[in-house]
PDB file of C-alpha atoms in Angstrom:
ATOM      1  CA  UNK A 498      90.128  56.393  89.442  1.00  0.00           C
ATOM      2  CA  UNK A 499      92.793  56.247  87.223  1.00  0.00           C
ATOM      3  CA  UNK A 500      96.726  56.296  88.061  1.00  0.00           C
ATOM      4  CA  UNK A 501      96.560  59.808  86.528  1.00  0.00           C
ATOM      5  CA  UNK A 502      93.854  60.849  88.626  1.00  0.00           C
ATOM      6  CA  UNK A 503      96.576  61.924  92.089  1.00  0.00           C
ATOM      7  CA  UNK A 504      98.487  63.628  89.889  1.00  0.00           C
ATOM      8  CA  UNK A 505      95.631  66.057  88.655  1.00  0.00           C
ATOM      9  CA  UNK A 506      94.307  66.493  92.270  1.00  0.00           C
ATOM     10  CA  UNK A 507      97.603  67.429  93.461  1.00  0.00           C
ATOM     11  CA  UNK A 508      98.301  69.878  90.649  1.00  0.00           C
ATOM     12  CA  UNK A 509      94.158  71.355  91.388  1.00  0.00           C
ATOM     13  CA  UNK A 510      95.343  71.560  94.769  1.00  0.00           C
ATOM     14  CA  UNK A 511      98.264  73.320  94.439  1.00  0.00           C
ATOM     15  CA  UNK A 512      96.766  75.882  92.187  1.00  0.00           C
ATOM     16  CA  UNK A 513      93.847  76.593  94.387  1.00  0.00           C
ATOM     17  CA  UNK A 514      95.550  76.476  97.434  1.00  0.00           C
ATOM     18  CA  UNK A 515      99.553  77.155  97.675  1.00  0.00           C
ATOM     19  CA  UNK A 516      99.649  79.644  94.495  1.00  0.00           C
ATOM     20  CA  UNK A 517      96.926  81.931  95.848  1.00  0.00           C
ATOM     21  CA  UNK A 518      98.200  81.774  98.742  1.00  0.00           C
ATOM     22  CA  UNK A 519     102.186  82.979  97.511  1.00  0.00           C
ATOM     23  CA  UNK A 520     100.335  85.381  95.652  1.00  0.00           C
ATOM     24  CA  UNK A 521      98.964  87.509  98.587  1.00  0.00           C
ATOM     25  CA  UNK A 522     102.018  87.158 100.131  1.00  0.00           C
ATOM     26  CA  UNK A 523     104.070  88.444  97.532  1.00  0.00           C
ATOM     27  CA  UNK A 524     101.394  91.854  97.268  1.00  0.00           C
ATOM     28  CA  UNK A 525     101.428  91.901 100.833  1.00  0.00           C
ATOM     29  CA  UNK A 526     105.062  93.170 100.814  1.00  0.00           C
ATOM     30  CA  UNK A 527     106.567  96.244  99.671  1.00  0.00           C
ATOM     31  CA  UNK A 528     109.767  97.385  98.650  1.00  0.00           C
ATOM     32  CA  UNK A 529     111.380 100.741 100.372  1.00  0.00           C
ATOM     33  CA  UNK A 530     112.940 103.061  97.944  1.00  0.00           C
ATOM     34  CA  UNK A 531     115.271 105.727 100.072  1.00  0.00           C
ATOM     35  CA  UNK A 532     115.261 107.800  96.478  1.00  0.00           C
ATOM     36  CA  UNK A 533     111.589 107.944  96.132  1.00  0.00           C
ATOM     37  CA  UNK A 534     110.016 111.237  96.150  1.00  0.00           C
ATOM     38  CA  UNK A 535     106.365 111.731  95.601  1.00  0.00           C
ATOM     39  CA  UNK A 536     106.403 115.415  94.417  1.00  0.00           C
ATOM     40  CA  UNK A 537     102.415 116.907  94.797  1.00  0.00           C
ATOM     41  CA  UNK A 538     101.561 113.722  96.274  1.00  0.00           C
ATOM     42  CA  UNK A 539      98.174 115.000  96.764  1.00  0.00           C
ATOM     43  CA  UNK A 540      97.558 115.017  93.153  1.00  0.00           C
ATOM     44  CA  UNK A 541      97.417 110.767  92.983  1.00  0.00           C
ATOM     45  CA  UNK A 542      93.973 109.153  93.310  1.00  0.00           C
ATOM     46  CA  UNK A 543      94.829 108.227  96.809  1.00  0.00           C
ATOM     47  CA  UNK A 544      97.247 110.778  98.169  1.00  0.00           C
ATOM     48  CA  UNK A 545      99.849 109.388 100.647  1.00  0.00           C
ATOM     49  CA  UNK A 546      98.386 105.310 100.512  1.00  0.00           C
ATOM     50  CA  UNK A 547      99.456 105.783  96.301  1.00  0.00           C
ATOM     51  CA  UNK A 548     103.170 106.481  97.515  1.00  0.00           C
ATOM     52  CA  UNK A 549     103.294 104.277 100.551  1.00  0.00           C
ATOM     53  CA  UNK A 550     101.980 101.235  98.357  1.00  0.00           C
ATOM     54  CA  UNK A 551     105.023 102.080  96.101  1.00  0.00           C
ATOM     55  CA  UNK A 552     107.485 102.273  98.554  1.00  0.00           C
ATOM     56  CA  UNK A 553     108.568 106.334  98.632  1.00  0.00           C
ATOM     57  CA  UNK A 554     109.941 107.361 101.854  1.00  0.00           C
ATOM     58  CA  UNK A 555     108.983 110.951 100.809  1.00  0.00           C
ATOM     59  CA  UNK A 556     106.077 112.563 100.050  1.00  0.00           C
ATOM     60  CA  UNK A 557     105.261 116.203  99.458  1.00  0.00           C
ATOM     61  CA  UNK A 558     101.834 118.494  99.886  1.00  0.00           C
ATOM     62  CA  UNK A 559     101.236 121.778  99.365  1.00  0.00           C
ATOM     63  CA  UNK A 560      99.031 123.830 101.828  1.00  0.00           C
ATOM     64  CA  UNK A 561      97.443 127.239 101.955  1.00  0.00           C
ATOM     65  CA  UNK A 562      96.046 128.752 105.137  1.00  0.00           C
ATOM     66  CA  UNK A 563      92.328 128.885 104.492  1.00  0.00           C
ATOM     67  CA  UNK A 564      89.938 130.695 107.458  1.00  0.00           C
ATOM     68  CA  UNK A 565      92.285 129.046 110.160  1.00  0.00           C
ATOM     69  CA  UNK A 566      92.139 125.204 108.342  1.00  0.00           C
ATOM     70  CA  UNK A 567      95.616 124.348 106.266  1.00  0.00           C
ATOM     71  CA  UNK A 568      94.211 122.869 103.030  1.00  0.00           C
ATOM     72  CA  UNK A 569      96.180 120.712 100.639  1.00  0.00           C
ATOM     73  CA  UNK A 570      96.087 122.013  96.951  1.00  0.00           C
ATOM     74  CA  UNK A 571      98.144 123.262  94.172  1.00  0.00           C
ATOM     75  CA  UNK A 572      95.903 126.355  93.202  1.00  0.00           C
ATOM     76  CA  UNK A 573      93.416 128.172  96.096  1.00  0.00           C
ATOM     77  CA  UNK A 574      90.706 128.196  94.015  1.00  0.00           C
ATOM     78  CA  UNK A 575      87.129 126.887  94.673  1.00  0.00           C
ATOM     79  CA  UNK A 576      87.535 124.827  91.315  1.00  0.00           C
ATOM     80  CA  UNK A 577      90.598 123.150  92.773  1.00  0.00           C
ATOM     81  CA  UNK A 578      90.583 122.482  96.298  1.00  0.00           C
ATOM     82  CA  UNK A 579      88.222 120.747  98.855  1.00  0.00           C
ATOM     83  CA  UNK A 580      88.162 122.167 102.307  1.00  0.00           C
ATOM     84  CA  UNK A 581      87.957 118.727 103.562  1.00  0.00           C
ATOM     85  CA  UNK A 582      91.369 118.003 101.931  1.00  0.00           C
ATOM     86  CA  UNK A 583      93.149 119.421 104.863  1.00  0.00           C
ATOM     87  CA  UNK A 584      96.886 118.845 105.782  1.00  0.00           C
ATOM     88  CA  UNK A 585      95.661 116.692 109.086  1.00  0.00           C
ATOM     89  CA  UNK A 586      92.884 114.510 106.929  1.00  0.00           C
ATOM     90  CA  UNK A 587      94.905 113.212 104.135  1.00  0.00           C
ATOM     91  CA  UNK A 588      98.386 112.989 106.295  1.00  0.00           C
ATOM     92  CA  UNK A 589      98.711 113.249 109.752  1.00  0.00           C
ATOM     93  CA  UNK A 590      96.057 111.479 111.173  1.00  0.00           C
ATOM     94  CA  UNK A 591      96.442 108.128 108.275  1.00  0.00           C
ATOM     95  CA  UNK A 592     100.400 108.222 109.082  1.00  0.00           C
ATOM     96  CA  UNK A 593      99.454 108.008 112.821  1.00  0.00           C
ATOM     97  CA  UNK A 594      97.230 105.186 111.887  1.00  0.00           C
ATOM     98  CA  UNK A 595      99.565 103.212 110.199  1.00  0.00           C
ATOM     99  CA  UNK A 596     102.665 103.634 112.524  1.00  0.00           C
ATOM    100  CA  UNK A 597      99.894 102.272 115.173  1.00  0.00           C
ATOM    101  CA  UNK A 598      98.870  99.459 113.179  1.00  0.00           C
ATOM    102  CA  UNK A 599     102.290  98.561 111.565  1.00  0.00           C
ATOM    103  CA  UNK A 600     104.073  98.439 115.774  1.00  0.00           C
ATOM    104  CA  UNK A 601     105.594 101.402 115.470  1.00  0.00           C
ATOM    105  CA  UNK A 602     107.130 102.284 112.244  1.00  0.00           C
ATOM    106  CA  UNK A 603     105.454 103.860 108.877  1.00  0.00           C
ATOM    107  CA  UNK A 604     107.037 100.719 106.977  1.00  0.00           C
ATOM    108  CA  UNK A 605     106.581  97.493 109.184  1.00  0.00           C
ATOM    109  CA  UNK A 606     110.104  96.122 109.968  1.00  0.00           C
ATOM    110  CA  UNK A 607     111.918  99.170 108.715  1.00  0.00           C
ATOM    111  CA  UNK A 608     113.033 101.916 110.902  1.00  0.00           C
ATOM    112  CA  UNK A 609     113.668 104.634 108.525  1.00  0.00           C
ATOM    113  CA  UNK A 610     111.530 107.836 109.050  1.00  0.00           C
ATOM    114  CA  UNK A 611     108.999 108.863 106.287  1.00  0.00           C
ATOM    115  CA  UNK A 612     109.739 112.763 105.411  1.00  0.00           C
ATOM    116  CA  UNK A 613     106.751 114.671 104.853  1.00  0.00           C
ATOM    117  CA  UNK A 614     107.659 118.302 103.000  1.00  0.00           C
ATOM    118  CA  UNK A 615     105.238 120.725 103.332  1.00  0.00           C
ATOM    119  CA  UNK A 616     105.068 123.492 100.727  1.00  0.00           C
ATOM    120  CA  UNK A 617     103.502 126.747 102.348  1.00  0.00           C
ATOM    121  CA  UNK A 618     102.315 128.738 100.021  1.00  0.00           C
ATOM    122  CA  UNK A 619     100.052 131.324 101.899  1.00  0.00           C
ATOM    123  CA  UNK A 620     102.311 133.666 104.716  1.00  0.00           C
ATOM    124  CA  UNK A 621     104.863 131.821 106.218  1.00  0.00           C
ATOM    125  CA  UNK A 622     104.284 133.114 109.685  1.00  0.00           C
ATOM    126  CA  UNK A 623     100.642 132.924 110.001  1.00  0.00           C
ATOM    127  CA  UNK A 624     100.594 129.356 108.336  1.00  0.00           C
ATOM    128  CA  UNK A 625     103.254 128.445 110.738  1.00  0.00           C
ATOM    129  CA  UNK A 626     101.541 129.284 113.920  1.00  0.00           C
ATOM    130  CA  UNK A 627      98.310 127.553 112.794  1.00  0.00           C
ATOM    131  CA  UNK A 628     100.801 124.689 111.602  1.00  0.00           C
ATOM    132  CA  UNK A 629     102.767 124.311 114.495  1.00  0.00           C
ATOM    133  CA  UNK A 630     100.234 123.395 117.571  1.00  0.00           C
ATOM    134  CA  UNK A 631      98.789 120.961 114.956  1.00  0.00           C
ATOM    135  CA  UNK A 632     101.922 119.319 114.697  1.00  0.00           C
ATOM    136  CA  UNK A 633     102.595 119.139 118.303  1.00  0.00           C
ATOM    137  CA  UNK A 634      99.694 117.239 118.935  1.00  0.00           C
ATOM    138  CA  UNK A 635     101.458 114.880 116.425  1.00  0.00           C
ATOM    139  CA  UNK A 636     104.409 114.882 118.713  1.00  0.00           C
ATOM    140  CA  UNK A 637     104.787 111.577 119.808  1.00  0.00           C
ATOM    141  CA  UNK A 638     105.765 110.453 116.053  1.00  0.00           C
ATOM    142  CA  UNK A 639     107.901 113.495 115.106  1.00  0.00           C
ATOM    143  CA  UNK A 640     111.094 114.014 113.953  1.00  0.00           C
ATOM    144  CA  UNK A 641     112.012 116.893 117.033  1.00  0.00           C
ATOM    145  CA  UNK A 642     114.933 119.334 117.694  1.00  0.00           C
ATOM    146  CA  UNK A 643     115.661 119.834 121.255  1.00  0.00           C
ATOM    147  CA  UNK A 644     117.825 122.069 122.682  1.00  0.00           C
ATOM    148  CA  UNK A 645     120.325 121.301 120.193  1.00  0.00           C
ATOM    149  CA  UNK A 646     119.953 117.440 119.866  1.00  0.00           C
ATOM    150  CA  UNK A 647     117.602 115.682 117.161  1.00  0.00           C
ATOM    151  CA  UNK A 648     115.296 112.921 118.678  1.00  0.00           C
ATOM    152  CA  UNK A 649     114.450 111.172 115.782  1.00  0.00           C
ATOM    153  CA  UNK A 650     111.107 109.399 115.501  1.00  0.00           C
ATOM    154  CA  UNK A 651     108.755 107.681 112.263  1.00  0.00           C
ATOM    155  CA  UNK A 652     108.343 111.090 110.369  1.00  0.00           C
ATOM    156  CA  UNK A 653     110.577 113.930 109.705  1.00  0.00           C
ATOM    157  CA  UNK A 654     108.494 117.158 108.659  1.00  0.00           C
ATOM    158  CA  UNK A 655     110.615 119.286 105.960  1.00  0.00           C
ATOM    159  CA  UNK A 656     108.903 122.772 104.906  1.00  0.00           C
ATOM    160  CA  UNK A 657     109.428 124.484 102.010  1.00  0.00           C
ATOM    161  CA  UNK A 658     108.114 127.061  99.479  1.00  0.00           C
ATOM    162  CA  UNK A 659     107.105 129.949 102.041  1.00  0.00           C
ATOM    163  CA  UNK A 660     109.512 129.210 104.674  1.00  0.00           C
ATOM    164  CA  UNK A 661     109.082 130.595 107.922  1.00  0.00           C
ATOM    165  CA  UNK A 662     113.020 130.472 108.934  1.00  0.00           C
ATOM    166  CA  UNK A 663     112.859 132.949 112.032  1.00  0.00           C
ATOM    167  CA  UNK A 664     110.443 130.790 113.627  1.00  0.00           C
ATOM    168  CA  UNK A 665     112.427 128.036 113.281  1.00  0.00           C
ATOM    169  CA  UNK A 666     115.301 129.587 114.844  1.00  0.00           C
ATOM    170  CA  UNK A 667     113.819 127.708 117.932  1.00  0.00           C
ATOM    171  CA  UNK A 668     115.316 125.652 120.288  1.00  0.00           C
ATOM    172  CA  UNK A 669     112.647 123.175 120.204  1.00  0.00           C
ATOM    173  CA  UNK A 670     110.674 122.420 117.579  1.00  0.00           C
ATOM    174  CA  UNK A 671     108.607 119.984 115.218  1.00  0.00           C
ATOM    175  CA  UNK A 672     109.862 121.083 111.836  1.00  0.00           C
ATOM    176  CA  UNK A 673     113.219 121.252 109.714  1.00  0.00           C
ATOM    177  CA  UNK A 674     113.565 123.440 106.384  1.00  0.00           C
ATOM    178  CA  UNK A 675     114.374 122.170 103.067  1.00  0.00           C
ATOM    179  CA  UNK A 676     117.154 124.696 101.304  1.00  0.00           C
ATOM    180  CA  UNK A 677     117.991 126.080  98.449  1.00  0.00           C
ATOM    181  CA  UNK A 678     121.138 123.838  96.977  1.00  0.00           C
ATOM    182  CA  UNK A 679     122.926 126.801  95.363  1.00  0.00           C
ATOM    183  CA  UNK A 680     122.993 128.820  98.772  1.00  0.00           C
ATOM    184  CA  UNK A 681     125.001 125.523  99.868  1.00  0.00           C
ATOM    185  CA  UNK A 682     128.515 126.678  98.424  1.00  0.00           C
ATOM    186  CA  UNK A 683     128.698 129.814 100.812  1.00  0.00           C
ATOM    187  CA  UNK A 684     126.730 127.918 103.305  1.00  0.00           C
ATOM    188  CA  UNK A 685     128.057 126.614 106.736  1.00  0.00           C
ATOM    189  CA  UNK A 686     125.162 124.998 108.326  1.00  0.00           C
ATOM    190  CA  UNK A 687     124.184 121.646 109.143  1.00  0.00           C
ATOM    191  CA  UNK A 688     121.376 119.279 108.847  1.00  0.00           C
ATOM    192  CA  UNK A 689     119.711 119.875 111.971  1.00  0.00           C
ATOM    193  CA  UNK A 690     118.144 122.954 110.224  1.00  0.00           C
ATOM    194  CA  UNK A 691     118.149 121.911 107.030  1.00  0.00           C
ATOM    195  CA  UNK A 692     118.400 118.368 106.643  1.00  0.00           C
ATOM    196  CA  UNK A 693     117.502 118.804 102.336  1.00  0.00           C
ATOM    197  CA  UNK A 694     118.512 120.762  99.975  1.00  0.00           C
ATOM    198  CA  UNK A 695     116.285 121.064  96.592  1.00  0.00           C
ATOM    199  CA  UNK A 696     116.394 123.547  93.589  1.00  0.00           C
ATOM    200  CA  UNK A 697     114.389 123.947  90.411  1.00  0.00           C
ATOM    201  CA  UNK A 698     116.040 121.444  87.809  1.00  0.00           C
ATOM    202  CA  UNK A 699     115.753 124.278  84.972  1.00  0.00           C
ATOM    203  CA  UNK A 700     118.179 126.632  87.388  1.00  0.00           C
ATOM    204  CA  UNK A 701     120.957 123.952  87.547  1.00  0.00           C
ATOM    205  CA  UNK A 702     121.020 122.324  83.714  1.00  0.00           C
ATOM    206  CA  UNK A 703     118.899 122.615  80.580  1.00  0.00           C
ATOM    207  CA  UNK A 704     120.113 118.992  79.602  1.00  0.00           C
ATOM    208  CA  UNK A 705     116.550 117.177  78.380  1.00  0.00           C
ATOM    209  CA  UNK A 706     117.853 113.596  78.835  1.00  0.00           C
ATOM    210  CA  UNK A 707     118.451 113.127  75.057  1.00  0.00           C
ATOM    211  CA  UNK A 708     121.897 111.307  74.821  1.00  0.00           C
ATOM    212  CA  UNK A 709     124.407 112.362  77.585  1.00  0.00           C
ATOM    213  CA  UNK A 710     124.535 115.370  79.839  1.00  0.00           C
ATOM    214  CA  UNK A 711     126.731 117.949  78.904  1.00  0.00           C
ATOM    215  CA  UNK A 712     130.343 117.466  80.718  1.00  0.00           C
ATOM    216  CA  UNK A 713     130.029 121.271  82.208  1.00  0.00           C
ATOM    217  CA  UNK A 714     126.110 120.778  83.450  1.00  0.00           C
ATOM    218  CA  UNK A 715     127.345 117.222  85.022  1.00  0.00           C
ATOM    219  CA  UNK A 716     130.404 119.149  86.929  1.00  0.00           C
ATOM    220  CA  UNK A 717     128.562 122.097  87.881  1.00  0.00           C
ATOM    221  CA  UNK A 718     125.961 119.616  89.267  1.00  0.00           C
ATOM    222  CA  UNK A 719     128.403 117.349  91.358  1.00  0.00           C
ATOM    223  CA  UNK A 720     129.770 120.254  92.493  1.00  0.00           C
ATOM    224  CA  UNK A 721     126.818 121.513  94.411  1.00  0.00           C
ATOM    225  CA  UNK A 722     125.818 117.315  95.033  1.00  0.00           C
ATOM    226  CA  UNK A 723     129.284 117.489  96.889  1.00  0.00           C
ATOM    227  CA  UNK A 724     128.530 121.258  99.174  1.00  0.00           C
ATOM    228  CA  UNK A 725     125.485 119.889 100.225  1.00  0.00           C
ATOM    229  CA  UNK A 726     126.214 116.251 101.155  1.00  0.00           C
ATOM    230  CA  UNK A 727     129.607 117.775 103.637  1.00  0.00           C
ATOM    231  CA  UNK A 728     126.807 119.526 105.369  1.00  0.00           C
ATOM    232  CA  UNK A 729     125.058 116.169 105.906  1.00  0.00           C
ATOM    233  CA  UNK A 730     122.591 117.306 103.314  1.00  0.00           C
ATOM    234  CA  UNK A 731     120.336 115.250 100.494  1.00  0.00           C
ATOM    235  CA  UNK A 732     119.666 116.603  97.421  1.00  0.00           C
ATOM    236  CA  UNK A 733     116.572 116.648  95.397  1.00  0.00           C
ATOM    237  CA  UNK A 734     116.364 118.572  92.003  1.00  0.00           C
ATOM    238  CA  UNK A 735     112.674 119.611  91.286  1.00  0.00           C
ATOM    239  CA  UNK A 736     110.589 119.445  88.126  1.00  0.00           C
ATOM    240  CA  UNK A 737     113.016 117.660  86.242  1.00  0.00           C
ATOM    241  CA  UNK A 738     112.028 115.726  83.227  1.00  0.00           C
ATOM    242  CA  UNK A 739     110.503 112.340  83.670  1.00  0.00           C
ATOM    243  CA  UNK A 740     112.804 109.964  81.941  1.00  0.00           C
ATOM    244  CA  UNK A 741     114.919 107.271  83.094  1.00  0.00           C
ATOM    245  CA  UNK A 742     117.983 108.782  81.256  1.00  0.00           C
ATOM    246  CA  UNK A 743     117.952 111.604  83.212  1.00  0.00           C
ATOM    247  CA  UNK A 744     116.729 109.886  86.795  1.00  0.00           C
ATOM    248  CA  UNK A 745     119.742 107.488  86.119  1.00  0.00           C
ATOM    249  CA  UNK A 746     122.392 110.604  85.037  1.00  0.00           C
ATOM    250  CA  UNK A 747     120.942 112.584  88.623  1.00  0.00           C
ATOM    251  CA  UNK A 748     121.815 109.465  90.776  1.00  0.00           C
ATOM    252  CA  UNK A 749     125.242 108.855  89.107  1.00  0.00           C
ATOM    253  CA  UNK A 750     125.960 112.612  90.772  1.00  0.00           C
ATOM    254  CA  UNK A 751     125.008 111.310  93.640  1.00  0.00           C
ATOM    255  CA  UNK A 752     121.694 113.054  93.849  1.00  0.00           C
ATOM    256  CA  UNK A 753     119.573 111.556  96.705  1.00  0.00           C
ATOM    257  CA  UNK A 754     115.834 111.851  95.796  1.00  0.00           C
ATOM    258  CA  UNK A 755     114.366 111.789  92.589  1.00  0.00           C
ATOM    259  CA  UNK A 756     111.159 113.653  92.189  1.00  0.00           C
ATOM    260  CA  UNK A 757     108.550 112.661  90.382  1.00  0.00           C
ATOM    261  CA  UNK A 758     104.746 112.241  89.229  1.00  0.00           C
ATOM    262  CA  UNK A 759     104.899 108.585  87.874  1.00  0.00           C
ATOM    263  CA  UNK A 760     105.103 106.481  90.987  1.00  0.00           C
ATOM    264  CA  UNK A 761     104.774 103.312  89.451  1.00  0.00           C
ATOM    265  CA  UNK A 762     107.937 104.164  86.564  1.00  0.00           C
ATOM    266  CA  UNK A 763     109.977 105.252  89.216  1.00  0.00           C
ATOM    267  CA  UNK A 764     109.599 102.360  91.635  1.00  0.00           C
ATOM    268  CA  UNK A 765     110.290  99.726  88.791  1.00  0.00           C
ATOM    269  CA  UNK A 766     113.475 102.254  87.444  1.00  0.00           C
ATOM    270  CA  UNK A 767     115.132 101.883  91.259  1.00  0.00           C
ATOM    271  CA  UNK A 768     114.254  98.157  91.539  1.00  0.00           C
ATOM    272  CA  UNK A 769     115.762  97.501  88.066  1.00  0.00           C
ATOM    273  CA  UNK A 770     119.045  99.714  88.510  1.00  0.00           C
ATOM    274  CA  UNK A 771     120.263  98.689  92.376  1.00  0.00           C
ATOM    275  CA  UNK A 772     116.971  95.952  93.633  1.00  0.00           C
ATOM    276  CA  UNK A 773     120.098  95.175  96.831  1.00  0.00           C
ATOM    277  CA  UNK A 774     119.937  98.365  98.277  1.00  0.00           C
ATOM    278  CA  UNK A 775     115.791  97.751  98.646  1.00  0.00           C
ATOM    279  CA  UNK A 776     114.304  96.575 101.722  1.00  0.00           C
ATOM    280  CA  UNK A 777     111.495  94.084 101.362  1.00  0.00           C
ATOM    281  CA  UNK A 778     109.115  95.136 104.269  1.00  0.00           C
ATOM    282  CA  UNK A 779     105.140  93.170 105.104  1.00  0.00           C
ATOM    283  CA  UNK A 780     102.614  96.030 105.218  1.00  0.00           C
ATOM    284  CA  UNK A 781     100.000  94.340 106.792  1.00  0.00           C
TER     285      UNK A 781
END
């Protein structure tokens, strides 16, 4: 064997052995982005395990009340929707696995809750009392509001679209409401009803992202940004354009969540613009 030989062993070794082996660990973790919001999170080839992998702490389906069964789908058409894709299926029940597996938390080693908004689009009353025994039997890893006091657990559940607010007038329940931001400046309420407050982005500014929002559009917006966040609100403007100039002008006004379709764009966008603020969490 020649001197050389070690050397070349050593070097095999190390890249059959130690690099492989940094490599799963490095894809074994996953960075937790408080901004990320999966808007129609259904929509991605693996609804809820596509956002999770990326790191969003929210995630958002749409359900229609269907012969008693709460399906997840943008349009309630045969064409569109699978009456196997039902809110329990693709949510509930693989969040309850995962808190299970990952000792008690949706994001091993991180305590924050996941919000799940539900957009009801059928009745809000009669989806609500099919919705609301399914949810209790979710109890145990619910977000609930007793009596006046918030017990917070591993997911928060936020409804929107349809919102059934006299039912959730109740003094104990499994559900919060998302609001609508401009009802925030006559608005007195807190968090414990509506701990989010979201609006169309078309209904705030018309600003596309192309060089800098408008002075007047990025007052107007602060303005609301600052209503909503003395009521212990967060903020999410929805179907807003998908570019980086406007994700980065939305969190300079202190907007909380950005919504989005692109997972991937939007997890490296919050990495690259504030990667301290990220918490590096194993998910297996």
């Amino acid at each position: 064997m020649t001197p050389a030989a070690p050397v070349r062993i050593s070097l095999l070794y190390l890249f059959l052995f130690l690099i492989p082996a940094r490599y799963k660990e490095l894809h074994a973790q996953c960075v937790v982005l408080p901004n990320a919001f999966a808007h129609n999170d259904y929509w991605h080839k693996r609804p809820l395990h596509d956002a999770l992998d990326n790191g969003f702490t929210h995630v958002e389906a749409d359900i229609y009340l269907q012969r008693g069964a709460l399906i997840v789908t943008h349009v309630l058409h045969p064409v569109f929707y699978n009456r196997r894709r039902t809110l329990e299926r693709l949510y509930l029940q693989p969040i309850e696995e995962r808190v299970r597996s990952h000792g008690g938390s949706v994001y091993a080693g991180d305590n924050r809750p996941l919000i799940l908004m539900i957009d009801i689009k059928t009745n809000s009353s009669k989806t609500y009392k099919v919705l609301a025994p399914l949810l209790e039997r979710y109890r145990h890893m619910l977000t609930e509001y007793n009596d006046g006091q918030i017990i917070q657990r591993q997911v928060t559940v936020v409804l929107t679209g349809r919102k059934p607010s006299g039912l959730l007038a109740a003094r104990n329940r499994l559900a919060f409401i998302d609001e609508d931001l401009r009802k925030t400046v006559n608005d007195t309420s807190v968090s414990d009803v509506f701990p989010i407050a979201s609006c169309r982005y078309t209904r705030l500014l018309d600003w596309d992202g192309t060089g800098s929002m408008p002075q007047a559009q990025k007052k107007r917006l602060c303005a609301f940004v600052q209503f909503a966040h003395r009521q212990g609100k967060k903020v999410r403007l929805w179907a807003s354009p998908e570019k980086e100039t406007v994700w980065r002008a939305l969190l300079d006004c202190g907007v909380d969540l950005i919504n989005t379709n692109k997972l991937e764009k939007l997890k490296m966008f919050l990495l690259s613009r504030n990667p301290e603020t990220t918490v590096l969490t194993h998910t297996n």
